Short mmCIF file of C-alpha atoms in Angstrom, two decimals:
data_model
loop_
_atom_site.label_atom_id
_atom_site.label_comp_id
_atom_site.label_asym_id
_atom_site.label_seq_id
_atom_site.Cartn_x
_atom_site.Cartn_y
_atom_site.Cartn_z
CA MET A 1 -23.92 -29.46 -39.17
CA ALA A 2 -20.85 -28.48 -41.09
CA GLU A 3 -18.12 -30.98 -40.46
CA THR A 4 -14.61 -29.85 -39.73
CA THR A 5 -12.28 -31.88 -41.86
CA ARG A 6 -8.95 -30.24 -42.31
CA THR A 7 -5.49 -31.65 -42.67
CA ILE A 8 -3.32 -30.34 -39.92
CA VAL A 9 0.37 -29.73 -40.40
CA PRO A 10 2.15 -31.73 -37.72
CA GLN A 11 4.32 -29.80 -35.30
CA ASP A 12 7.33 -31.72 -34.19
CA GLY A 13 7.16 -33.00 -30.65
CA ILE A 14 3.70 -31.59 -29.88
CA GLY A 15 1.31 -33.82 -31.75
CA GLN A 16 -2.01 -32.68 -33.13
CA ALA A 17 -5.59 -33.43 -32.31
CA LYS A 18 -7.18 -36.64 -33.43
CA SER A 19 -10.93 -36.60 -33.41
CA GLU A 20 -13.51 -38.47 -35.37
CA LEU A 21 -17.09 -37.35 -35.80
CA LEU A 22 -19.47 -40.30 -35.85
CA PRO A 23 -22.61 -39.87 -37.98
CA PRO A 24 -25.83 -39.51 -35.98
CA ILE A 25 -27.74 -42.75 -35.31
CA ILE A 26 -31.04 -41.30 -36.50
CA ASN A 27 -29.99 -39.31 -39.53
CA LEU A 28 -33.21 -37.50 -40.42
CA ARG A 29 -33.12 -33.99 -41.74
CA PRO A 30 -35.79 -32.34 -39.54
CA ILE A 31 -34.29 -33.87 -36.39
CA ASN A 32 -30.79 -32.74 -37.31
CA TRP A 33 -32.14 -29.28 -38.11
CA PHE A 34 -33.92 -29.10 -34.74
CA PHE A 35 -30.90 -30.16 -32.73
CA ASP A 36 -28.58 -27.92 -34.73
CA ILE A 37 -30.67 -24.87 -33.86
CA ASN A 38 -30.64 -25.84 -30.20
CA ARG A 39 -26.88 -26.33 -30.32
CA ALA A 40 -26.41 -22.95 -31.94
CA MET A 41 -28.56 -21.22 -29.33
CA SER A 42 -26.73 -22.58 -26.32
CA LEU A 43 -23.00 -22.55 -26.96
CA TRP A 44 -21.40 -23.01 -23.57
CA PRO A 45 -17.77 -21.90 -23.61
CA VAL A 46 -15.11 -23.44 -21.43
CA THR A 47 -13.45 -21.27 -18.79
CA PHE A 48 -10.11 -21.16 -20.51
CA GLY A 49 -7.88 -18.23 -21.35
CA LEU A 50 -4.28 -18.27 -22.48
CA ALA A 51 -3.19 -14.64 -22.61
CA CYS A 52 -4.35 -11.04 -22.76
CA CYS A 53 -7.20 -11.72 -25.22
CA ALA A 54 -8.92 -13.56 -22.35
CA ILE A 55 -9.52 -10.14 -20.79
CA GLU A 56 -11.67 -9.30 -23.81
CA MET A 57 -13.52 -12.59 -23.39
CA MET A 58 -14.29 -11.62 -19.77
CA SER A 59 -15.31 -8.16 -20.93
CA ALA A 60 -17.72 -9.72 -23.43
CA SER A 61 -19.44 -11.61 -20.62
CA MET A 62 -19.79 -8.55 -18.40
CA ALA A 63 -22.56 -6.00 -18.20
CA ARG A 64 -21.79 -3.79 -21.19
CA PHE A 65 -21.53 -6.38 -23.94
CA ASP A 66 -23.28 -9.28 -22.23
CA ILE A 67 -22.74 -12.50 -24.11
CA ALA A 68 -25.64 -13.87 -21.99
CA ARG A 69 -28.17 -12.28 -24.34
CA PHE A 70 -27.37 -15.02 -26.85
CA GLY A 71 -27.31 -17.80 -24.24
CA ALA A 72 -23.54 -18.25 -24.26
CA GLU A 73 -22.66 -17.02 -20.78
CA VAL A 74 -22.56 -20.40 -19.04
CA PHE A 75 -18.79 -20.70 -18.71
CA ARG A 76 -18.30 -24.30 -17.68
CA PRO A 77 -15.20 -25.09 -15.65
CA SER A 78 -15.20 -28.72 -16.77
CA ILE A 79 -14.48 -29.32 -20.46
CA ARG A 80 -16.88 -32.29 -20.50
CA GLN A 81 -19.88 -29.96 -20.30
CA ALA A 82 -18.65 -27.31 -22.73
CA ASP A 83 -19.33 -26.94 -26.46
CA LEU A 84 -17.12 -24.07 -27.48
CA MET A 85 -13.41 -23.60 -26.93
CA MET A 86 -12.23 -20.04 -27.35
CA VAL A 87 -8.47 -20.11 -27.84
CA THR A 88 -7.81 -16.63 -26.52
CA GLY A 89 -4.19 -15.69 -26.84
CA THR A 90 -0.71 -16.88 -27.69
CA VAL A 91 -0.30 -20.64 -27.82
CA SER A 92 3.22 -21.30 -26.64
CA LYS A 93 4.84 -24.63 -27.44
CA LYS A 94 4.81 -25.49 -23.77
CA MET A 95 1.04 -24.91 -23.59
CA ALA A 96 0.27 -26.66 -26.88
CA PRO A 97 -0.05 -30.23 -25.49
CA ALA A 98 -2.55 -28.96 -22.93
CA VAL A 99 -4.61 -27.25 -25.64
CA VAL A 100 -4.65 -30.43 -27.73
CA ARG A 101 -5.62 -32.53 -24.73
CA LEU A 102 -8.44 -30.15 -23.79
CA TYR A 103 -9.76 -30.33 -27.35
CA GLU A 104 -9.66 -34.12 -27.30
CA GLN A 105 -11.46 -34.22 -23.95
CA MET A 106 -14.43 -32.20 -25.20
CA PRO A 107 -17.55 -34.28 -26.04
CA ALA A 108 -18.61 -34.48 -29.64
CA PRO A 109 -20.48 -31.47 -31.04
CA LYS A 110 -17.52 -29.20 -30.36
CA PHE A 111 -16.46 -25.90 -31.86
CA VAL A 112 -13.27 -23.89 -31.71
CA LEU A 113 -12.94 -20.15 -32.04
CA ALA A 114 -9.43 -18.79 -32.62
CA PHE A 115 -9.49 -15.41 -30.95
CA GLY A 116 -6.86 -12.80 -31.69
CA ASN A 117 -3.90 -12.58 -34.04
CA CYS A 118 -1.68 -14.80 -31.89
CA ALA A 119 -4.13 -17.68 -31.99
CA ILE A 120 -4.66 -17.19 -35.73
CA SER A 121 -1.10 -17.01 -36.96
CA GLY A 122 1.32 -16.27 -34.14
CA GLY A 123 0.73 -12.54 -34.48
CA PRO A 124 3.60 -10.31 -33.34
CA PHE A 125 5.54 -13.35 -32.17
CA LYS A 126 6.04 -14.67 -35.70
CA PHE A 127 9.54 -13.83 -36.82
CA GLU A 128 12.52 -15.70 -38.10
CA GLY A 129 14.28 -17.74 -35.46
CA GLN A 130 11.53 -17.73 -32.86
CA TYR A 131 11.37 -20.98 -30.98
CA GLY A 132 8.62 -20.71 -28.36
CA VAL A 133 5.30 -19.99 -30.07
CA VAL A 134 3.00 -22.14 -32.18
CA GLU A 135 2.23 -20.09 -35.29
CA GLY A 136 -1.53 -20.46 -35.31
CA VAL A 137 -3.66 -22.79 -33.26
CA ASP A 138 -5.00 -24.37 -36.47
CA LYS A 139 -1.73 -26.29 -36.68
CA LEU A 140 -2.86 -28.17 -33.59
CA ILE A 141 -6.65 -28.40 -33.67
CA PRO A 142 -9.34 -27.74 -36.31
CA VAL A 143 -10.65 -24.20 -36.01
CA ASP A 144 -14.19 -23.16 -36.96
CA VAL A 145 -14.06 -19.38 -36.82
CA TYR A 146 -11.17 -16.91 -36.78
CA VAL A 147 -11.66 -13.55 -35.04
CA PRO A 148 -8.85 -11.14 -35.99
CA GLY A 149 -7.62 -8.24 -33.89
CA CYS A 150 -4.92 -7.50 -31.37
CA PRO A 151 -6.88 -7.87 -29.17
CA PRO A 152 -10.31 -8.03 -30.87
CA ARG A 153 -13.03 -5.93 -29.34
CA PRO A 154 -15.81 -7.65 -27.35
CA GLU A 155 -18.19 -6.97 -30.26
CA ALA A 156 -15.90 -9.12 -32.37
CA ILE A 157 -16.30 -12.08 -30.03
CA LEU A 158 -20.08 -11.71 -30.36
CA GLU A 159 -19.65 -11.62 -34.13
CA GLY A 160 -17.53 -14.76 -33.90
CA ILE A 161 -20.29 -16.52 -31.99
CA PHE A 162 -22.82 -15.41 -34.62
CA SER A 163 -20.55 -16.89 -37.29
CA ILE A 164 -20.40 -20.21 -35.45
CA GLN A 165 -24.20 -20.16 -35.19
CA GLU A 166 -24.38 -19.50 -38.91
CA LYS A 167 -21.97 -22.33 -39.54
CA ILE A 168 -24.00 -24.78 -37.45
CA THR A 169 -27.44 -23.93 -38.80
CA GLY A 170 -26.63 -22.45 -42.21
CA PHE A 171 -28.59 -19.33 -41.36
CA ARG A 172 -27.58 -15.88 -40.12
CA TRP A 173 -29.68 -15.29 -37.01
CA TRP A 174 -29.01 -11.69 -36.08
CA PRO A 175 -28.79 -8.56 -38.28
CA LYS A 176 -25.34 -7.49 -39.38
CA ALA A 177 -23.84 -4.37 -37.86
CA GLU A 178 -23.83 -2.41 -41.10
CA GLU A 179 -27.51 -3.18 -41.74
CA ILE A 180 -28.60 -1.46 -38.51
CA LYS A 181 -29.25 2.23 -38.96
CA SER A 182 -28.96 4.06 -35.68
CA MET B 1 -51.02 -48.45 7.66
CA ASP B 2 -53.59 -49.50 5.11
CA LEU B 3 -52.34 -49.40 1.57
CA SER B 4 -55.65 -49.78 -0.16
CA LEU B 5 -56.12 -49.48 -3.90
CA ILE B 6 -57.25 -45.87 -3.62
CA THR B 7 -54.11 -44.88 -1.72
CA PHE B 8 -51.98 -46.67 -4.29
CA VAL B 9 -53.66 -44.90 -7.22
CA GLN B 10 -53.41 -41.61 -5.35
CA ILE B 11 -49.66 -42.05 -4.82
CA LEU B 12 -49.16 -43.12 -8.45
CA VAL B 13 -50.93 -40.02 -9.76
CA ALA B 14 -49.01 -37.87 -7.31
CA VAL B 15 -45.65 -39.32 -8.41
CA ILE B 16 -46.42 -38.58 -12.08
CA ALA B 17 -47.54 -35.05 -11.19
CA ILE B 18 -44.40 -34.53 -9.10
CA ILE B 19 -42.16 -35.67 -11.97
CA CYS B 20 -43.86 -33.09 -14.22
CA LEU B 21 -43.46 -30.47 -11.49
CA MET B 22 -39.76 -31.23 -11.08
CA VAL B 23 -38.98 -31.02 -14.80
CA ALA B 24 -41.06 -27.88 -15.30
CA ASN B 25 -39.46 -26.36 -12.22
CA ALA B 26 -35.95 -27.04 -13.57
CA VAL B 27 -36.78 -25.42 -16.92
CA VAL B 28 -38.32 -22.37 -15.26
CA MET B 29 -35.61 -22.03 -12.63
CA VAL B 30 -32.74 -22.20 -15.13
CA TYR B 31 -34.30 -19.23 -16.89
CA VAL B 32 -35.14 -17.38 -13.66
CA GLU B 33 -31.67 -17.94 -12.23
CA ARG B 34 -29.89 -16.63 -15.31
CA LYS B 35 -32.26 -13.69 -15.56
CA VAL B 36 -31.91 -12.79 -11.87
CA ALA B 37 -28.13 -13.14 -12.16
CA GLY B 38 -28.28 -10.75 -15.08
CA PHE B 39 -30.36 -8.19 -13.21
CA ILE B 40 -28.10 -8.36 -10.16
CA GLN B 41 -25.08 -7.69 -12.37
CA ARG B 42 -26.90 -4.92 -14.29
CA ARG B 43 -27.29 -6.75 -17.59
CA PRO B 44 -30.39 -8.18 -19.26
CA GLY B 45 -29.46 -11.87 -19.06
CA PRO B 46 -30.82 -14.25 -21.76
CA TYR B 47 -32.66 -11.96 -24.13
CA GLU B 48 -32.54 -12.95 -27.79
CA VAL B 49 -33.47 -16.66 -27.85
CA GLY B 50 -37.24 -16.44 -27.92
CA PRO B 51 -39.05 -13.35 -26.59
CA TRP B 52 -36.96 -12.10 -23.63
CA GLY B 53 -34.97 -15.32 -23.83
CA THR B 54 -37.87 -17.47 -22.63
CA ILE B 55 -36.98 -20.60 -24.60
CA GLN B 56 -33.33 -20.47 -23.58
CA ALA B 57 -33.67 -23.24 -20.98
CA ILE B 58 -35.45 -25.51 -23.48
CA CYS B 59 -32.64 -25.00 -26.00
CA ASP B 60 -30.09 -25.85 -23.31
CA SER B 61 -31.86 -29.04 -22.32
CA MET B 62 -32.27 -30.15 -25.95
CA LYS B 63 -28.59 -29.51 -26.58
CA LEU B 64 -27.61 -31.52 -23.50
CA LEU B 65 -29.88 -34.32 -24.72
CA ALA B 66 -28.01 -34.50 -28.03
CA LYS B 67 -24.55 -34.15 -26.53
CA GLN B 68 -22.13 -37.05 -26.61
CA ILE B 69 -22.11 -39.05 -23.38
CA PHE B 70 -18.47 -39.50 -22.63
CA VAL B 71 -17.23 -42.41 -20.53
CA PRO B 72 -13.64 -41.93 -19.34
CA ALA B 73 -11.20 -44.81 -19.05
CA ASN B 74 -11.23 -47.04 -15.96
CA VAL B 75 -14.55 -45.86 -14.56
CA ASP B 76 -16.87 -48.10 -12.58
CA LEU B 77 -19.54 -48.31 -15.28
CA VAL B 78 -22.47 -49.37 -13.09
CA LEU B 79 -21.91 -46.72 -10.45
CA PHE B 80 -21.07 -44.08 -13.08
CA PHE B 81 -24.49 -44.41 -14.68
CA LEU B 82 -26.32 -45.17 -11.44
CA ALA B 83 -25.26 -41.97 -9.70
CA PRO B 84 -27.25 -39.41 -11.79
CA VAL B 85 -30.34 -41.61 -11.65
CA LEU B 86 -29.96 -41.98 -7.90
CA ALA B 87 -29.63 -38.22 -7.60
CA PHE B 88 -32.91 -37.66 -9.40
CA PHE B 89 -35.37 -40.34 -8.30
CA PRO B 90 -35.32 -40.38 -4.46
CA VAL B 91 -36.28 -36.69 -4.50
CA LEU B 92 -39.69 -37.82 -5.82
CA LEU B 93 -40.39 -39.62 -2.59
CA LEU B 94 -39.63 -36.57 -0.48
CA PHE B 95 -42.44 -34.56 -2.09
CA LEU B 96 -45.09 -37.09 -1.01
CA PRO B 97 -45.88 -35.89 2.54
CA ILE B 98 -45.87 -32.17 1.67
CA PRO B 99 -49.33 -30.52 1.97
CA PHE B 100 -49.59 -28.43 -1.19
CA GLY B 101 -53.16 -27.40 -0.40
CA PRO B 102 -55.89 -28.15 2.16
CA TYR B 103 -57.08 -31.13 0.10
CA LEU B 104 -53.98 -31.58 -2.05
CA THR B 105 -51.59 -33.74 -0.07
CA PRO B 106 -50.11 -36.66 -2.02
CA TRP B 107 -49.87 -38.92 1.02
CA LYS B 108 -51.20 -37.90 4.43
CA THR B 109 -48.84 -39.83 6.67
CA PRO B 110 -48.41 -39.09 10.40
CA ASP B 111 -44.60 -39.45 10.05
CA GLY B 112 -44.02 -37.06 7.16
CA LEU B 113 -40.96 -35.36 8.60
CA VAL B 114 -39.30 -38.71 9.39
CA LEU B 115 -39.77 -39.77 5.77
CA ILE B 116 -38.21 -36.55 4.49
CA LEU B 117 -35.23 -36.60 6.83
CA ALA B 118 -34.61 -40.30 6.25
CA PHE B 119 -34.49 -40.11 2.47
CA ALA B 120 -32.72 -36.74 2.23
CA GLY B 121 -29.42 -38.61 2.60
CA PHE B 122 -29.77 -40.23 -0.82
CA GLY B 123 -28.66 -37.03 -2.54
CA VAL B 124 -25.33 -37.18 -0.73
CA LEU B 125 -24.95 -40.85 -1.59
CA SER B 126 -25.37 -40.06 -5.28
CA ASN B 127 -22.76 -37.31 -5.08
CA LEU B 128 -20.37 -39.70 -3.37
CA LEU B 129 -20.97 -42.41 -5.99
CA ALA B 130 -20.55 -39.92 -8.82
CA GLY B 131 -17.26 -38.63 -7.51
CA TRP B 132 -15.92 -42.07 -6.67
CA ALA B 133 -17.00 -43.84 -9.84
CA SER B 134 -15.66 -41.25 -12.27
CA ASN B 135 -12.02 -42.09 -11.41
CA ASN B 136 -11.00 -38.46 -11.14
CA LYS B 137 -9.15 -36.73 -8.34
CA TYR B 138 -11.37 -33.68 -8.46
CA GLY B 139 -14.41 -35.92 -8.37
CA VAL B 140 -13.21 -37.73 -5.26
CA LEU B 141 -12.32 -34.48 -3.50
CA GLY B 142 -15.71 -33.00 -4.38
CA ALA B 143 -17.46 -36.12 -3.17
CA ALA B 144 -15.58 -36.08 0.13
CA ARG B 145 -16.53 -32.45 0.61
CA ALA B 146 -20.17 -33.14 -0.26
CA VAL B 147 -20.36 -35.90 2.32
CA SER B 148 -18.75 -33.99 5.19
CA GLN B 149 -20.79 -30.88 4.42
CA SER B 150 -24.15 -32.59 4.11
CA ILE B 151 -23.71 -34.76 7.18
CA ALA B 152 -22.64 -31.75 9.23
CA TYR B 153 -25.53 -29.55 8.12
CA GLU B 154 -28.21 -32.19 8.50
CA ILE B 155 -27.93 -31.95 12.30
CA PRO B 156 -28.79 -28.24 12.79
CA LEU B 157 -31.40 -28.56 10.04
CA MET B 158 -33.07 -31.36 12.00
CA LEU B 159 -32.81 -29.39 15.26
CA ALA B 160 -34.44 -26.34 13.66
CA LEU B 161 -37.30 -28.42 12.32
CA MET B 162 -37.67 -30.28 15.64
CA ALA B 163 -38.32 -26.98 17.44
CA VAL B 164 -41.33 -26.43 15.18
CA VAL B 165 -42.41 -30.03 15.71
CA PHE B 166 -42.28 -29.54 19.51
CA GLN B 167 -44.47 -26.49 19.12
CA ALA B 168 -47.03 -28.18 16.90
CA GLY B 169 -46.84 -31.51 18.74
CA SER B 170 -46.91 -33.55 15.56
CA LEU B 171 -44.66 -34.89 12.82
CA ASN B 172 -47.52 -34.61 10.35
CA LEU B 173 -46.89 -31.72 7.98
CA SER B 174 -50.61 -31.02 7.50
CA VAL B 175 -51.05 -30.60 11.26
CA ILE B 176 -48.08 -28.23 11.40
CA VAL B 177 -49.72 -26.05 8.75
CA GLU B 178 -53.10 -26.23 10.48
CA LYS B 179 -51.59 -24.92 13.73
CA GLN B 180 -50.51 -21.73 11.96
CA GLY B 181 -52.83 -18.89 11.06
CA TRP B 182 -53.26 -17.07 7.78
CA VAL B 183 -51.75 -13.73 8.81
CA PRO B 184 -47.95 -13.39 8.89
CA TRP B 185 -47.74 -12.82 12.66
CA GLU B 186 -49.40 -16.19 13.24
CA TRP B 187 -46.74 -18.06 11.30
CA ASN B 188 -43.95 -20.03 12.91
CA ILE B 189 -41.39 -17.55 11.63
CA VAL B 190 -42.55 -15.20 14.43
CA THR B 191 -42.48 -17.75 17.23
CA GLN B 192 -39.30 -19.47 15.98
CA PRO B 193 -37.10 -16.80 14.38
CA LEU B 194 -33.84 -18.49 15.40
CA ALA B 195 -34.97 -21.83 14.01
CA PHE B 196 -35.93 -20.11 10.76
CA PHE B 197 -32.52 -18.45 10.53
CA ILE B 198 -30.71 -21.74 11.16
CA TYR B 199 -32.91 -23.54 8.65
CA LEU B 200 -32.29 -20.86 6.03
CA ILE B 201 -28.52 -21.29 6.31
CA CYS B 202 -28.79 -25.07 6.37
CA LEU B 203 -31.00 -25.28 3.30
CA VAL B 204 -28.43 -23.40 1.24
CA ALA B 205 -25.71 -25.74 2.48
CA GLU B 206 -27.82 -28.88 2.01
CA THR B 207 -28.59 -28.08 -1.61
CA ASN B 208 -24.89 -27.33 -2.32
CA ARG B 209 -25.62 -23.83 -3.52
CA ALA B 210 -23.29 -20.84 -3.34
CA PRO B 211 -21.95 -19.52 -0.96
CA PHE B 212 -21.71 -23.13 0.25
CA ASP B 213 -21.13 -24.83 -3.12
CA LEU B 214 -17.87 -26.40 -2.00
CA PRO B 215 -18.53 -29.82 -3.63
CA GLU B 216 -18.40 -28.15 -7.06
CA ALA B 217 -16.11 -25.24 -6.26
CA GLU B 218 -15.04 -24.04 -9.70
CA SER B 219 -11.87 -22.29 -8.60
CA GLU B 220 -10.36 -25.26 -6.78
CA LEU B 221 -11.99 -28.46 -8.07
CA THR B 222 -12.80 -28.12 -11.76
CA ALA B 223 -16.44 -29.01 -11.35
CA GLY B 224 -16.30 -31.23 -8.27
CA PHE B 225 -18.21 -34.48 -8.29
CA HIS B 226 -19.69 -34.02 -11.79
CA THR B 227 -16.39 -33.20 -13.50
CA GLU B 228 -16.56 -36.21 -15.80
CA TYR B 229 -20.26 -36.08 -16.59
CA SER B 230 -21.34 -34.78 -19.97
CA GLY B 231 -24.69 -34.57 -21.69
CA MET B 232 -27.65 -36.09 -19.89
CA GLY B 233 -25.67 -37.23 -16.84
CA PHE B 234 -24.85 -33.62 -16.11
CA ALA B 235 -28.42 -32.57 -16.94
CA LEU B 236 -29.79 -35.05 -14.39
CA PHE B 237 -27.51 -33.62 -11.70
CA PHE B 238 -28.75 -30.16 -12.63
CA LEU B 239 -32.35 -31.35 -12.50
CA SER B 240 -31.87 -32.91 -9.08
CA GLU B 241 -30.22 -29.75 -7.78
CA TYR B 242 -33.26 -27.69 -8.71
CA ALA B 243 -35.61 -30.38 -7.41
CA ASN B 244 -33.78 -30.31 -4.07
CA MET B 245 -34.09 -26.54 -4.02
CA LEU B 246 -37.82 -26.83 -4.65
CA LEU B 247 -38.14 -29.41 -1.88
CA VAL B 248 -36.37 -27.36 0.78
CA SER B 249 -38.36 -24.30 -0.28
CA PHE B 250 -41.64 -26.21 0.12
CA ILE B 251 -40.53 -27.45 3.55
CA CYS B 252 -39.58 -23.89 4.49
CA ALA B 253 -43.00 -22.63 3.38
CA THR B 254 -44.76 -25.44 5.25
CA PHE B 255 -42.87 -25.17 8.52
CA PHE B 256 -42.26 -21.45 8.88
CA LEU B 257 -44.34 -19.48 6.39
CA GLY B 258 -47.81 -20.82 6.97
CA GLY B 259 -47.97 -23.30 4.08
CA TYR B 260 -51.18 -23.07 2.09
CA LYS B 261 -52.74 -20.49 4.40
CA GLY B 262 -53.09 -16.97 3.14
CA PRO B 263 -55.46 -14.06 2.82
CA ILE B 264 -58.82 -14.37 0.99
CA ILE B 265 -58.81 -18.13 0.34
CA ASP B 266 -56.53 -21.01 1.29
CA GLY B 267 -55.06 -23.08 -1.49
CA PHE B 268 -52.04 -24.52 -3.22
CA TRP B 269 -51.29 -21.15 -4.86
CA TRP B 270 -50.11 -19.73 -1.53
CA THR B 271 -47.72 -22.67 -1.07
CA ILE B 272 -46.34 -22.18 -4.58
CA ILE B 273 -45.94 -18.41 -4.12
CA LYS B 274 -44.17 -18.79 -0.78
CA ALA B 275 -41.92 -21.60 -2.02
CA TYR B 276 -40.88 -19.65 -5.10
CA ALA B 277 -40.19 -16.57 -2.97
CA VAL B 278 -37.75 -18.71 -0.96
CA MET B 279 -36.25 -20.03 -4.23
CA VAL B 280 -35.64 -16.53 -5.55
CA PHE B 281 -34.07 -15.70 -2.20
CA ILE B 282 -31.67 -18.64 -2.60
CA VAL B 283 -30.77 -17.44 -6.10
CA TRP B 284 -30.30 -13.92 -4.78
CA ILE B 285 -27.79 -14.94 -2.10
CA ARG B 286 -25.97 -17.14 -4.63
CA TRP B 287 -25.17 -14.16 -6.82
CA THR B 288 -24.44 -11.82 -3.90
CA PHE B 289 -22.04 -13.64 -1.57
CA PRO B 290 -18.58 -15.02 -2.36
CA ARG B 291 -17.82 -18.67 -1.64
CA VAL B 292 -16.67 -19.52 1.90
CA ARG B 293 -13.59 -21.58 2.63
CA PHE B 294 -14.10 -25.16 3.68
CA ASP B 295 -12.85 -24.74 7.27
CA GLN B 296 -15.07 -21.67 7.62
CA LEU B 297 -18.01 -23.70 6.37
CA LEU B 298 -17.52 -26.40 8.99
CA ASN B 299 -16.75 -23.84 11.72
CA ILE B 300 -20.04 -22.04 11.07
CA ASN B 301 -21.82 -25.32 11.50
CA TRP B 302 -20.11 -26.93 14.49
CA LYS B 303 -19.34 -23.77 16.48
CA TRP B 304 -22.46 -21.70 15.84
CA LEU B 305 -25.42 -23.42 14.25
CA LEU B 306 -25.29 -26.63 16.27
CA PRO B 307 -25.08 -24.94 19.74
CA LEU B 308 -27.67 -22.37 18.70
CA GLY B 309 -29.97 -25.09 17.45
CA LEU B 310 -29.64 -27.05 20.70
CA LEU B 311 -30.24 -23.89 22.74
CA ASN B 312 -33.30 -23.05 20.69
CA LEU B 313 -34.69 -26.56 21.10
CA TRP B 314 -34.06 -26.45 24.85
CA ILE B 315 -35.76 -23.06 25.31
CA THR B 316 -38.70 -24.21 23.19
CA ALA B 317 -39.09 -27.34 25.29
CA ILE B 318 -38.99 -25.35 28.56
CA ILE B 319 -41.54 -22.80 27.33
CA ILE B 320 -43.89 -25.51 26.13
CA LYS B 321 -43.57 -27.34 29.47
CA VAL B 322 -44.26 -24.13 31.42
CA VAL B 323 -47.21 -23.05 29.30
CA ASN B 324 -48.85 -26.47 29.37
#
């Protein structure tokens, strides 16, 4: 599994995530490979939405786009049972400690998907003199995959999940959109 | 009671077979539940992991196996790890008196129903321990709800089953099946429709399934009594939930749907088919009805099911007295 080691710029007064990834006790390559594939095929997201991009997350789990096809529809209400945290929307400075705490509460093989321009960089709220918005969630917690858009379409969230699967296993599992001829 | 060597070996083999059945059932039912949920909501459900998503449940279980087991601060360590185990293992015992087939009963005891009703309370105990030991307010609230709900619904459940026992004149589950015929109008569902209806509501409530899943109500209590459980602790709770579902479905098939009796030839396949039909029915109502409020849940029980159950038992007793 690709490890997320990234230095995080501290935000004053908010604090950033501290997490350490212990090496596996039995560090054998076939076993790691086996568990990595299983992890990639069942990414359970946490029921957690910050702003309007969460509507697109809900749309992705509904009938038309159906995130369940890839085994990622089990939205767990408790962070202890989730693997994937989709930061969907603007992270305000008031919400930032809660985001950091949620990340720290998640058990170890954990992945973060920054969804939408606000979560990536602050989006339309980034201007000189703004005081209320964290400019990018990667200043608080390590992010695995960025999905741009304002808001991104539900296909983009599927693509983001494919990218996380590729990052876990080192292998692209599903054909790319431009390779499919309709 | 003679516990000879043969009985002991028989029970040992049965326990191993039941463990395999419970695990296989959980794997199959996770897939079936997600697929049925998908079909009800007009989407395919798990589809890409394996052909038609068939190995999805195995991937989930392997992932949960390799997930970090998180122990929060200030938990009662012994109870915290005892609770999932206690949720899983007593269910084994409850499968013993069930007649799967004419010759396939793990333990033919004359007091089968007493055994089942006596040990059914262990599931609630494990929920209570889990909620209490995890030092979490949602856990404690979920545990309190689980206890009040399960204790309330055990009474009409027992009354519904007692009506059938009055009719058959025995607590032995094999005798209850033998008293029913193989055609549907000879089953107890025809002679005891009210008892069947009460039992159907109570089995959903007893297994903490939606619309009565108040102990783990996602909108109010984050995940109820298993809020703090990650990895295999959570998986064991999941396993025991499906095992409990399987148990109540088998009891439903035995008491009301004619058990192993069916057209052409009697056998365990009829029990399995009937039990899984009940299971799919439970899944169906989970994805159809919204969750009830907690006062509504207790009102349904104390104001409707309990008087109806008593009335049904009374009428059954009078009819049996008159006929005999």
